[in-house]
Tab-separated table of C-alpha atoms in Angstrom:
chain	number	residue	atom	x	y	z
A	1242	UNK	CA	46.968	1.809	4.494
A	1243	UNK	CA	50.301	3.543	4.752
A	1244	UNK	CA	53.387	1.635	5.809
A	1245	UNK	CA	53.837	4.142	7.917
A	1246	UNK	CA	51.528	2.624	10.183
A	1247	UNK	CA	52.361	-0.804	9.571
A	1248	UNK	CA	54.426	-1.633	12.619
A	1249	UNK	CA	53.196	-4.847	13.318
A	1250	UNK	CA	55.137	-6.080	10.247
A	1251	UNK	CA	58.829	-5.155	11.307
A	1252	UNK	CA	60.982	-7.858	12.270
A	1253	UNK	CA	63.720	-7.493	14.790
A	1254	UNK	CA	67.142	-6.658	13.312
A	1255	UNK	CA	65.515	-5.548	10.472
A	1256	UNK	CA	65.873	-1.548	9.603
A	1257	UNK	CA	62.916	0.013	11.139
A	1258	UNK	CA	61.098	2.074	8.440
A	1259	UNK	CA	60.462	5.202	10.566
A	1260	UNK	CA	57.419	6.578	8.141
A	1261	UNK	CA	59.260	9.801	7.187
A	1262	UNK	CA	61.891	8.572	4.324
A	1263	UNK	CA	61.080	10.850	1.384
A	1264	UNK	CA	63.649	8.848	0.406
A	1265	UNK	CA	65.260	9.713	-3.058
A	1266	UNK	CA	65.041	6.025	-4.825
A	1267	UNK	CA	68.713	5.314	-6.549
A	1268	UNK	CA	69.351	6.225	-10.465
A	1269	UNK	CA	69.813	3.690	-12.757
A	1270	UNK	CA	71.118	3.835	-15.978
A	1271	UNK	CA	69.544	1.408	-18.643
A	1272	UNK	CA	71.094	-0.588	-21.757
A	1273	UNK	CA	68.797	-2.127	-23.756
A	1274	UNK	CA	69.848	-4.194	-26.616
A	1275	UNK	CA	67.574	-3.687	-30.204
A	1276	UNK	CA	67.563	-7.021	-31.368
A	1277	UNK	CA	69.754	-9.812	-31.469
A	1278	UNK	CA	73.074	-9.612	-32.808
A	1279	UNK	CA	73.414	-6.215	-31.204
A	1280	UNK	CA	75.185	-5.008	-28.767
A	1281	UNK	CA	73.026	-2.960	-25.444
A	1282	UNK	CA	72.824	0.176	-25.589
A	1283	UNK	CA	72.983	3.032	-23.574
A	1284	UNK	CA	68.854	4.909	-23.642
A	1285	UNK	CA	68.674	6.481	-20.460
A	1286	UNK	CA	68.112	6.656	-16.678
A	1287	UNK	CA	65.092	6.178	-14.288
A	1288	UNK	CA	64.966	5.913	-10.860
A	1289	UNK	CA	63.699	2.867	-8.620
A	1290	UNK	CA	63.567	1.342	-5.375
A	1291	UNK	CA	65.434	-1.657	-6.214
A	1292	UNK	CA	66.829	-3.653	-9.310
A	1293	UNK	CA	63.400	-5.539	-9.687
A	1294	UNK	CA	61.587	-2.258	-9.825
A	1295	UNK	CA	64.374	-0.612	-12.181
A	1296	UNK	CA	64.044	-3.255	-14.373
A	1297	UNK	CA	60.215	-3.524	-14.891
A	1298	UNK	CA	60.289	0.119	-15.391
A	1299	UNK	CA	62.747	0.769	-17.482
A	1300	UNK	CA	60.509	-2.330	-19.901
A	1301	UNK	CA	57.615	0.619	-19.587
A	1302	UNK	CA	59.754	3.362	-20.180
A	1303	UNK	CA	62.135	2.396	-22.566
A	1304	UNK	CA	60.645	-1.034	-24.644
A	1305	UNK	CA	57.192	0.402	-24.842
A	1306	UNK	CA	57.061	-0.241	-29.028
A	1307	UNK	CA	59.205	-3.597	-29.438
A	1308	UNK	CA	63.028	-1.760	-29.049
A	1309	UNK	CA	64.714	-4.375	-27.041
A	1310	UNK	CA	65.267	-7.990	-26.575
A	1311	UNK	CA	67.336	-7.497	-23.475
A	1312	UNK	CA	67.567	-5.018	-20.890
A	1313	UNK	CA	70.191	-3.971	-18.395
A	1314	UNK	CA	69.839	-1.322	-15.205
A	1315	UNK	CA	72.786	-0.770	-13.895
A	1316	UNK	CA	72.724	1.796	-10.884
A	1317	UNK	CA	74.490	4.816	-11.551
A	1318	UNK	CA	76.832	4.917	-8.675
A	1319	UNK	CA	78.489	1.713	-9.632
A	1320	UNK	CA	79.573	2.908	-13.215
A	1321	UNK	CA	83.026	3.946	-13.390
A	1322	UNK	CA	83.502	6.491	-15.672
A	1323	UNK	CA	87.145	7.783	-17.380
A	1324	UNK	CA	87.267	11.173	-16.285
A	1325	UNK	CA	85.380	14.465	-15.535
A	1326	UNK	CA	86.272	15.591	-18.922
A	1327	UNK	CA	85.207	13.727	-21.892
A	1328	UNK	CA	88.112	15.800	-23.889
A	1329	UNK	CA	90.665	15.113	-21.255
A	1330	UNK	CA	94.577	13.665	-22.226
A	1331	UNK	CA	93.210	9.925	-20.906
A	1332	UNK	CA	92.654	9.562	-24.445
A	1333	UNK	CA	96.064	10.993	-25.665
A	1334	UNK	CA	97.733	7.874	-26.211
A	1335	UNK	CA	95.719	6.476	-29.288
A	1336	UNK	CA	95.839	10.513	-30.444
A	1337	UNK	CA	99.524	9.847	-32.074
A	1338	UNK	CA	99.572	5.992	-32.986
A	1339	UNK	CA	98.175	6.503	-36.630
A	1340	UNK	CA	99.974	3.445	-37.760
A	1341	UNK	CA	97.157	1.482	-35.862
A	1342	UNK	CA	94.751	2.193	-38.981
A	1343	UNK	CA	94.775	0.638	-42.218
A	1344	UNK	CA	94.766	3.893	-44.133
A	1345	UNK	CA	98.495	4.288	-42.759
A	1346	UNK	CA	99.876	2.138	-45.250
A	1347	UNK	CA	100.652	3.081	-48.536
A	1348	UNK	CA	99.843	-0.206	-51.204
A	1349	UNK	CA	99.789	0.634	-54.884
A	1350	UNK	CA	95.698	0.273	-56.243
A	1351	UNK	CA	96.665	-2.379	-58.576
A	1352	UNK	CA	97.533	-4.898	-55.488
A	1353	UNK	CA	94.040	-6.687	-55.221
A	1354	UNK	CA	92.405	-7.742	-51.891
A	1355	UNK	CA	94.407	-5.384	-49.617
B	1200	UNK	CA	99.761	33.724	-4.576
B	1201	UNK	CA	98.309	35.830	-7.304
B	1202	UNK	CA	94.598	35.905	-8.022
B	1203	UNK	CA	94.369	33.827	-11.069
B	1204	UNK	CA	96.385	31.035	-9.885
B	1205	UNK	CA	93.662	30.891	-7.293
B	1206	UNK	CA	90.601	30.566	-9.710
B	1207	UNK	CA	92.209	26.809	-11.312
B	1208	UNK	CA	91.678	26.243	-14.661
B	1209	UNK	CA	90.939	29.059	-17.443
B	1210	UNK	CA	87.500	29.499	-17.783
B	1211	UNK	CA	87.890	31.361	-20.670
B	1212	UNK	CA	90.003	29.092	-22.512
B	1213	UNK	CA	87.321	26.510	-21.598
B	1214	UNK	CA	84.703	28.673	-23.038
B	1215	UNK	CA	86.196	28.883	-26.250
B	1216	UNK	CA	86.725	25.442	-26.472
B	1217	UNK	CA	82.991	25.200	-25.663
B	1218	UNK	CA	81.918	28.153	-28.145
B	1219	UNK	CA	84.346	26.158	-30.588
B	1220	UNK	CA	82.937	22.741	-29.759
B	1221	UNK	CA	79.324	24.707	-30.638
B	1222	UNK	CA	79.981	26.426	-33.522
B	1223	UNK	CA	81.137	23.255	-35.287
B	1224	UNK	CA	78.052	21.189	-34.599
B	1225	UNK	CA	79.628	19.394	-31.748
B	1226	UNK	CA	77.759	17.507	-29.150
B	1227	UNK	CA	78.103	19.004	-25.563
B	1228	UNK	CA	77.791	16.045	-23.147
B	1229	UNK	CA	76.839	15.856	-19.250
B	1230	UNK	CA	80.755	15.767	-18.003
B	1231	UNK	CA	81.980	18.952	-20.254
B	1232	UNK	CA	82.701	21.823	-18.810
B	1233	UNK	CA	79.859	24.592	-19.910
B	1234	UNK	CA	79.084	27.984	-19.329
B	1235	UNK	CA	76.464	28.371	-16.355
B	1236	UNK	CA	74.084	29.913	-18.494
B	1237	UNK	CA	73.831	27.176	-20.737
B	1238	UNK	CA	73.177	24.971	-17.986
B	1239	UNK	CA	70.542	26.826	-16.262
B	1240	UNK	CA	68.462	27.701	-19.646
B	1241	UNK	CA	68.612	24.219	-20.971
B	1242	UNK	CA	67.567	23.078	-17.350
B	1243	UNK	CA	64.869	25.646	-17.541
B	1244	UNK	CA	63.469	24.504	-21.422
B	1245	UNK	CA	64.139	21.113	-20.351
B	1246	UNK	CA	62.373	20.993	-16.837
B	1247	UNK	CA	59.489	23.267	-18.852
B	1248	UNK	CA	59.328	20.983	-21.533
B	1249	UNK	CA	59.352	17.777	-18.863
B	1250	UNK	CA	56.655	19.490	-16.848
B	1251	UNK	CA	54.494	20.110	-20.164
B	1252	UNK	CA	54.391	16.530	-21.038
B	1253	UNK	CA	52.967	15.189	-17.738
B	1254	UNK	CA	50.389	17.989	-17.370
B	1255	UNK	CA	49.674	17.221	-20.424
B	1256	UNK	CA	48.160	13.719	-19.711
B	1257	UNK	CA	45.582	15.691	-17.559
B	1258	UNK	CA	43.248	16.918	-20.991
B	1259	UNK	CA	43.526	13.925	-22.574
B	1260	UNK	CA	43.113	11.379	-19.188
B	1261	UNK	CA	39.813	13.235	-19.365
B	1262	UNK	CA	38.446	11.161	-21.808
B	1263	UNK	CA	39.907	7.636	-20.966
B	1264	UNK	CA	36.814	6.533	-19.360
B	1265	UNK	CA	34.567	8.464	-21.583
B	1266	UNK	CA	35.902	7.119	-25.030
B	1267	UNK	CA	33.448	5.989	-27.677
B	1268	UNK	CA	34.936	2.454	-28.270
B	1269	UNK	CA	37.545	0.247	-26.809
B	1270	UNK	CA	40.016	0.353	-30.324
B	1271	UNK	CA	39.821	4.534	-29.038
B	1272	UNK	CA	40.310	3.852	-25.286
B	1273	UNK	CA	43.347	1.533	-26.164
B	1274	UNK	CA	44.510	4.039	-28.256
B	1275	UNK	CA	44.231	6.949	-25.924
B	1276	UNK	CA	46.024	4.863	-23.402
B	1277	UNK	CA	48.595	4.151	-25.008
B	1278	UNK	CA	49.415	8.079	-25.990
B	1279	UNK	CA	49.150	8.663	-22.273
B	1280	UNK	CA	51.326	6.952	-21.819
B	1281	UNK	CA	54.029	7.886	-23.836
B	1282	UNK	CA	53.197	11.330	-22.499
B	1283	UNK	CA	53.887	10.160	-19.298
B	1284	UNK	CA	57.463	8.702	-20.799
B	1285	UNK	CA	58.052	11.711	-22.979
B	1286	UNK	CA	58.274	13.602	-19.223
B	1287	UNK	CA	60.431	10.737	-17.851
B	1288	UNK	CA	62.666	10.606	-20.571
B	1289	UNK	CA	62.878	14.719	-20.161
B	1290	UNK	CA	63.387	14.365	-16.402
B	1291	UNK	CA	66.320	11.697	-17.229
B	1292	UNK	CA	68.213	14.264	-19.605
B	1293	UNK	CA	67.834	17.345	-16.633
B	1294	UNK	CA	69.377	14.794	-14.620
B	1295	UNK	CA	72.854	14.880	-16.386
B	1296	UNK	CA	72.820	18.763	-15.977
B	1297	UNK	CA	73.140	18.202	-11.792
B	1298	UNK	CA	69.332	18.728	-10.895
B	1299	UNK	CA	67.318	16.134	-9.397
B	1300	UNK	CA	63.687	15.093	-10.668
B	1301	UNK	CA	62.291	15.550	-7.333
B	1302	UNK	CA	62.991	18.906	-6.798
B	1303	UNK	CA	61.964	20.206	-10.378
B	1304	UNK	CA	58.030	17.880	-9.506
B	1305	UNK	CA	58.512	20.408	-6.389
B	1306	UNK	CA	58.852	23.525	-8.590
B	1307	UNK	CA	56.124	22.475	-10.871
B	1308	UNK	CA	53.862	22.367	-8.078
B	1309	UNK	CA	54.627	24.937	-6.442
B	1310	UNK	CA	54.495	27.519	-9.356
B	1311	UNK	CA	57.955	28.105	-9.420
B	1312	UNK	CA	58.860	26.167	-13.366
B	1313	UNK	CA	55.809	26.835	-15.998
B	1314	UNK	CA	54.672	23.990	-18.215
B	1315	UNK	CA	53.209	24.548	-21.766
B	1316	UNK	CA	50.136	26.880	-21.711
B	1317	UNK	CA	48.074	24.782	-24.124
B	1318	UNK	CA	47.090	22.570	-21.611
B	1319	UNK	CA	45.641	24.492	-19.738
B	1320	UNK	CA	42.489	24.963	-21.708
B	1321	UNK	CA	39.791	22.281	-21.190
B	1322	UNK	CA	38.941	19.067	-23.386
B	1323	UNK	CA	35.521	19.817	-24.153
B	1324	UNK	CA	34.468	17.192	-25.886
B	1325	UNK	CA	35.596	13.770	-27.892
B	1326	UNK	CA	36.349	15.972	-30.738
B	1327	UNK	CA	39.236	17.629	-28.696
B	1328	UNK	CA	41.203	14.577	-28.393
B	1329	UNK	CA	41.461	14.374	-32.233
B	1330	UNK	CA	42.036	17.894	-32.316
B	1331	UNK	CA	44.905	17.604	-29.467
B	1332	UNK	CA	46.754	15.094	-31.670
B	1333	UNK	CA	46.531	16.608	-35.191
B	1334	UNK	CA	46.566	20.656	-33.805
B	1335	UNK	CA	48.665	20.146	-30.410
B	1336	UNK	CA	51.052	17.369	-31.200
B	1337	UNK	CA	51.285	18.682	-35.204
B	1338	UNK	CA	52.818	22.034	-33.391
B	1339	UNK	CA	54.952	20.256	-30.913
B	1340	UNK	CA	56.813	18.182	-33.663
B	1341	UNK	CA	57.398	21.676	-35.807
B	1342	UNK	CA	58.943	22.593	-32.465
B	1343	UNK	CA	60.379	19.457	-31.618
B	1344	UNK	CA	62.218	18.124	-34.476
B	1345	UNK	CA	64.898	20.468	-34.897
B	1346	UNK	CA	65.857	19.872	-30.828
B	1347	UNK	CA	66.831	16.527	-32.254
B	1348	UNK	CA	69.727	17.874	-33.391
B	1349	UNK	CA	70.154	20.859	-29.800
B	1350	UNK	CA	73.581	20.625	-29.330
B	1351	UNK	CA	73.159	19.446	-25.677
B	1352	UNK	CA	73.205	15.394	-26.337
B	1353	UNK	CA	71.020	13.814	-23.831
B	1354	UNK	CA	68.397	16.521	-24.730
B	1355	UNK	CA	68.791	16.081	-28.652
B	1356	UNK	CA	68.804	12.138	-27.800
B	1357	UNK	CA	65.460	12.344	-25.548
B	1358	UNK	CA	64.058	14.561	-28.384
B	1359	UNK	CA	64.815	11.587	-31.400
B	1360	UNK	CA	62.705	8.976	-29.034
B	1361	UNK	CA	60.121	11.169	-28.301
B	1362	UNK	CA	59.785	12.563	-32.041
B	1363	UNK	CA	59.581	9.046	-33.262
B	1364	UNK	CA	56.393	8.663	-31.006
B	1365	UNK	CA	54.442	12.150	-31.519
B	1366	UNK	CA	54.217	10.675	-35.522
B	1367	UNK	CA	51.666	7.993	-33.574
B	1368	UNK	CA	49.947	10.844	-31.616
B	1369	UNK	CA	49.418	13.075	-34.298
B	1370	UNK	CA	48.226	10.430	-36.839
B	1371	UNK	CA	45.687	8.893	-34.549
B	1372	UNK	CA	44.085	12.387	-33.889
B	1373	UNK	CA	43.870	13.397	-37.703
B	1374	UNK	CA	42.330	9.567	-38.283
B	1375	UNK	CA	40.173	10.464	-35.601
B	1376	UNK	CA	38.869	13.552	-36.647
B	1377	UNK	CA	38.725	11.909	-39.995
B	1378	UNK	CA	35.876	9.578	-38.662
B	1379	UNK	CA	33.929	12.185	-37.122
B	1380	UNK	CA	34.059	14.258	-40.383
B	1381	UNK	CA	32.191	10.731	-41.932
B	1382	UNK	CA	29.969	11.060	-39.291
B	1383	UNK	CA	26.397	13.327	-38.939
B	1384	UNK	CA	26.366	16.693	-39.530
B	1385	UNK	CA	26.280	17.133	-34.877
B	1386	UNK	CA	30.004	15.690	-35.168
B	1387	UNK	CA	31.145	17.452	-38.268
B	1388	UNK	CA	29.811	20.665	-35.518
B	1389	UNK	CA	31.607	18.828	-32.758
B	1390	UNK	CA	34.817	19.162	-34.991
B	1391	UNK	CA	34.112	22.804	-35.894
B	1392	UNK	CA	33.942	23.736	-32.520
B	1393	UNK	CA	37.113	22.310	-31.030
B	1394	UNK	CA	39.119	23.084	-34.382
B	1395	UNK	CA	37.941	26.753	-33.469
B	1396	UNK	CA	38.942	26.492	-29.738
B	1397	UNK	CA	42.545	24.976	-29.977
B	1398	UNK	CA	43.257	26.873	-33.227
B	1399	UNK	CA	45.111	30.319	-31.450
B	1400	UNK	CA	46.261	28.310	-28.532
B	1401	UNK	CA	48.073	26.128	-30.956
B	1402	UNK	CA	49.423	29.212	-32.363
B	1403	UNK	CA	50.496	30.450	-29.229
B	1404	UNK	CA	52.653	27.257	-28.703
B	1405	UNK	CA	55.699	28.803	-30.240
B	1406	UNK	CA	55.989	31.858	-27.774
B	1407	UNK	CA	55.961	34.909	-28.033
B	1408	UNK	CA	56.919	36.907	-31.260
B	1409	UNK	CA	60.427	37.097	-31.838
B	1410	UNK	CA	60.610	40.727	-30.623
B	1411	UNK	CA	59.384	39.615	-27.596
B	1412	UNK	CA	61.368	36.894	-27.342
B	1413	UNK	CA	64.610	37.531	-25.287
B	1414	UNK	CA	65.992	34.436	-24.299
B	1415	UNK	CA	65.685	33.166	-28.554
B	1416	UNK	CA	69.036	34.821	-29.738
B	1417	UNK	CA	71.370	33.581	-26.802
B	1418	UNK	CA	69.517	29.889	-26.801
B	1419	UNK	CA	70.432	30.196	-31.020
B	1420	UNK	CA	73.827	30.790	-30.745
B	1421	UNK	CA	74.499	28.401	-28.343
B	1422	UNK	CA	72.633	26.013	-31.072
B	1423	UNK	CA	69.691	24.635	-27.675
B	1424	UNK	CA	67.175	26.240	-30.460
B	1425	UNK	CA	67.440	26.402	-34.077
B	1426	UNK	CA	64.842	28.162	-35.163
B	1427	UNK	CA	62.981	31.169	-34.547
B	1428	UNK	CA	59.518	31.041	-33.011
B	1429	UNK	CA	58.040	33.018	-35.601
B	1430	UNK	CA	59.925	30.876	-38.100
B	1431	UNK	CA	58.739	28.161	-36.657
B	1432	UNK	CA	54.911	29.266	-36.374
B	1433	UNK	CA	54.938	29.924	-40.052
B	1434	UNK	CA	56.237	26.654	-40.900
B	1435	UNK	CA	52.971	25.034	-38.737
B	1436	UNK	CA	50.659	27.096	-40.684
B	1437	UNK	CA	51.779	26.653	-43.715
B	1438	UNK	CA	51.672	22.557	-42.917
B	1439	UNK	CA	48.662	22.887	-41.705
B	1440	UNK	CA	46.359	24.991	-43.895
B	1441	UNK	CA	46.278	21.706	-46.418
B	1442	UNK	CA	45.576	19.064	-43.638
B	1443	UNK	CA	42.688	21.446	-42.705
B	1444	UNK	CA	41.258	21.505	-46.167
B	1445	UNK	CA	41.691	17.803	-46.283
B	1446	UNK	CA	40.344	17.113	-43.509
B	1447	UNK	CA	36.940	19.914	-44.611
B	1448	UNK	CA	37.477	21.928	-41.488
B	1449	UNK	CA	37.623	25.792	-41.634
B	1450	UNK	CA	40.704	27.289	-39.397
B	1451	UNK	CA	38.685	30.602	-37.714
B	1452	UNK	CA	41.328	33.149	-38.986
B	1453	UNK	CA	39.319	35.300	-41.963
B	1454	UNK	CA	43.003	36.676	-42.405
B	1455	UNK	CA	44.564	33.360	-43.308
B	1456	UNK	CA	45.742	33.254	-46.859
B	1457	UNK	CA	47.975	32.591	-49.119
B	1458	UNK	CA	50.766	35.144	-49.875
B	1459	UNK	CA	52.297	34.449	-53.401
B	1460	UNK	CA	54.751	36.906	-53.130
B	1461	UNK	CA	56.208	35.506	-49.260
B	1462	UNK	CA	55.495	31.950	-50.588
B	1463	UNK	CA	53.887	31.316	-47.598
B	1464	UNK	CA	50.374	32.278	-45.865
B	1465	UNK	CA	49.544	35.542	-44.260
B	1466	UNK	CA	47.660	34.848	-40.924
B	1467	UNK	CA	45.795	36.955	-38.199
B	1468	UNK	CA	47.160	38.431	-34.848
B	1469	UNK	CA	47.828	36.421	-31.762
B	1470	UNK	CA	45.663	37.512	-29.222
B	1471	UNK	CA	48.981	38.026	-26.951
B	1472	UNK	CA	47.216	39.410	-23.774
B	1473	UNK	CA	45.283	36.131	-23.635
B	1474	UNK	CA	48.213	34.468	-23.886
B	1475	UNK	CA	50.086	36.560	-21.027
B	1476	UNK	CA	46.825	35.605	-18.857
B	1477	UNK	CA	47.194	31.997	-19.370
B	1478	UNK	CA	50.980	31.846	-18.936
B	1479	UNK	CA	50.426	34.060	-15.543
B	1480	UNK	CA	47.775	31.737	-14.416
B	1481	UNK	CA	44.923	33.026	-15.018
B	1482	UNK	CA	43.718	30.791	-18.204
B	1483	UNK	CA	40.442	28.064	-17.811
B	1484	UNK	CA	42.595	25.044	-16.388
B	1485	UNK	CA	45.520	26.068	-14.498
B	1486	UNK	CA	44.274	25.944	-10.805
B	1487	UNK	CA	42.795	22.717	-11.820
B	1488	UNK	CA	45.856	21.252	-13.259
B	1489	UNK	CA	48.273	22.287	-10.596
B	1490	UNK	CA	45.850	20.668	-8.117
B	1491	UNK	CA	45.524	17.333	-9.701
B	1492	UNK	CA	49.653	17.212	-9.876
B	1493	UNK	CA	49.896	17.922	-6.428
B	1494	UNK	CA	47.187	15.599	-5.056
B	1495	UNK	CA	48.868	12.618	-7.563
B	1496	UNK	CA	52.640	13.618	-6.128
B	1497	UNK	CA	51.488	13.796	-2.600
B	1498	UNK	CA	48.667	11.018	-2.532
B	1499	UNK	CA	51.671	8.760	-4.239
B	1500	UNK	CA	54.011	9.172	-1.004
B	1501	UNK	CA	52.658	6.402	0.755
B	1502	UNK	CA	53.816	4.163	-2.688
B	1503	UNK	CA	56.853	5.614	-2.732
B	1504	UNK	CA	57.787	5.033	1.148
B	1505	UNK	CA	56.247	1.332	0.828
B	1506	UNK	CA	58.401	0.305	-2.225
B	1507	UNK	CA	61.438	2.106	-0.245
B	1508	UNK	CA	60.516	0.290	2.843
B	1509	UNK	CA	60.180	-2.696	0.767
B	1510	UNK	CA	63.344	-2.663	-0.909
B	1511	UNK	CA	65.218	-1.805	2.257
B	1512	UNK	CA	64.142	-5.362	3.626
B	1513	UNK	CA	65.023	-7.237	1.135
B	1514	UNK	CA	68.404	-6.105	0.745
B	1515	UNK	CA	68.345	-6.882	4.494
B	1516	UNK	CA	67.230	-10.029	4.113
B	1517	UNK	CA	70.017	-11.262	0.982
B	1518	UNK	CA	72.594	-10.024	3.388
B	1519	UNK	CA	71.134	-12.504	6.338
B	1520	UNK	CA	70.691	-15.310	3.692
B	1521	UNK	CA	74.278	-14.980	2.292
């Protein structure tokens, strides 16, 4: 049976589902993390009707040989991303702060544990 | 206003950052700027590549219900599976490049993006599935591993996961042919035959000979491939000639042999017309194949539309509730 047909089952105020959606299902972008101690990952995208869906197929896509403890879906249109350009000047303010890193500092070798 | 204040930023300042970025083993990533001929051939391999792993579950789903014991039938499962994720994960990385999956399942069926010829010749027999795996899968990993490190990231990524798992296909078929080799002298026959069947098609795999090959040198320098298809082809033969031995099966080339002074074997000619027939349609399977992609994509709809309809109400609902 198609739910196309199925119009005894619509309720009132409810969106009618007018049998010709083709609709394209959302992206979502999955994390899943390895094992514990780890942080999630970023492995890829899938598409799905909803979160449920998203996340039981992103288990079959993704966790098919034991890779995760954890998953996340997180649809794609609510990540906020940095910029267009993932070499753009948003990053330019760490570029010239080099006495943030350790190896800045110049500490004779015989000076133990520093 | 002059012209190029009109055209915005310098496209061929960004190129050379991009031929830079290339040429030092960089990673190009979704959001970089790229020349439009690197996005439409990597969406073209990609979408190819995508398209080849879901036809693909077509020879080997021929078998499912047909296989000899349930440790096989798990087994063959569970590669069909991954074939099936090996095209999602695929479909996932042409995503990034601006296409949408539903369009390129259009293309597919509608002739308009090619999938991998080999699978369009028919599973004859058991002894096919083993030779799928060890033949097939042996020549998609020679072809496979070095996009692992394509300098497009989401492909080279998808390509890691998906290498990892071909190691499982092509083992099982090789311990499966293995089995039959132990068996009577009708399956050592059985293996014969389908060794001699998927042999040139497996050698046909890498595409056409590097003269022929126009798209190779662009796809090179741009570091998508990193290999040759020739180069690559001789690499599978030469990995394979020992496995064959091993294994007590003869590969049907009486030109295949060793060359001591090329370190490497000397092998036959590709029967290149019957490849040109196959890629053009015209090989055992293709109508077949096609047809059986359609009918899944369109007989699905009403799935699609119910989960849709589905999920639509229950968002409905949580917003009533709340």
């Amino acid at each position: 049976m198609s739910m196309a047909d199925d119009t005894t089952a619509h309720v009132e105020g409810e969106p009618r589902f007018d049998g010709t959606p083709k609709a394209v299902w959302p992206l979502y972008e999955v994390f899943v993390r390895g094992k514990r101690g780890l942080n999630h990952v970023h492995v890829g995208s899938l598409h799905a009707p909803d979160d449920t869906m998203a996340l039981h197929n992103a288990r079959n896509l993704y966790t098919r040989r034991n890779e995760g403890v954890s998953i996340w879906v997180v649809r794609g249109d609510a990540i906020t991303a940095s910029s267009p350009d993932e070499k753009d000047p948003f990053f330019a303010p760490s570029g010239d702060k080099v006495y943030r890193h350790p190896t800045f500092y110049d500490i004779p070798d015989n000076v133990p544990h520093l | 206003m002059t012209v190029t204040e009109d055209q915005g930023p310098d496209v061929a300042a960004l190129e050379a950052d991009f031929d830079r970025t290339v040429a030092a083993e960089g990673r190009v990533e979704p959001r970089d700027w790229m020349p439009e001929g690197y996005r439409k051939t990597l969406i073209r391999q990609i979408a190819q590549h995508a398209h080849s792993e879901i036809i693909g579950m077509q020879p080997e789903g021929n078998w499912i219900l047909r296989a000899p014991s349930l440790r096989r039938k798990a087994i063959l499962l569970a590669k069909v599976q991954d074939e099936a994720g090996h095209g999602l994960y695929l479909y996932s990385a042409t995503e990034t490049l601006g296409v949408d999956r539903g369009e390129l399942t259009e293309k597919l069926i509608d002739s308009k993006q090619k999938y991998s010829s080999i699978f369009n010749y028919p599973t004859l027999t058991f002894a096919d599935i083993g030779v799928i795996g060890w033949l097939v899968d042996g020549a998609a990993i020679v072809n496979q591993v070095p996009l692992c490190r394509s300098s497009y990231g989401p492909y080279a990524r998808a390509m890691v996961r998906i290498c990892k798992e071909e190691s499982f296909h092509q083992r099982q078929g090789f311990e499966l042919l293995r089995a039959l080799m132990a068996g009577t002298d009708a399956q050592r026959e059985m293996v014969q035959d389908a060794v001699d069947r998927w042999w040139w098609p497996s050698l046909m795999m890498f595409g056409p000979a590097d003269g022929d090959s126009p798209n190779t040198q662009q796809s090179m320098a741009w570091r998508i491939k990193r290999h040759t298809n020739d180069e690559l082809r001789q690499r599978y033969v030469d990995m394979t000639v020992p496995q064959a031995e091993a294994l007590g099966v003869t590969l049907p080339d009486p030109e295949l042999r060793w060359n001591e002074e090329r370190e490497a074997h000397d092998f036959g000619d590709i029967d290149w017309d019957e490849f040109m027939q196959v890629v053009k349609g015209a090989g055992p399977c293709n109508a077949q194949r096609l047809a059986n992609r359609r009918a899944a994509h369109e007989n699905g709809q009403w799935v699609r539309d119910a989960a849709t309809a589905y999920a639509a109400k229950q968002a409905v609902k949580k917003v009533t509730a709340a």
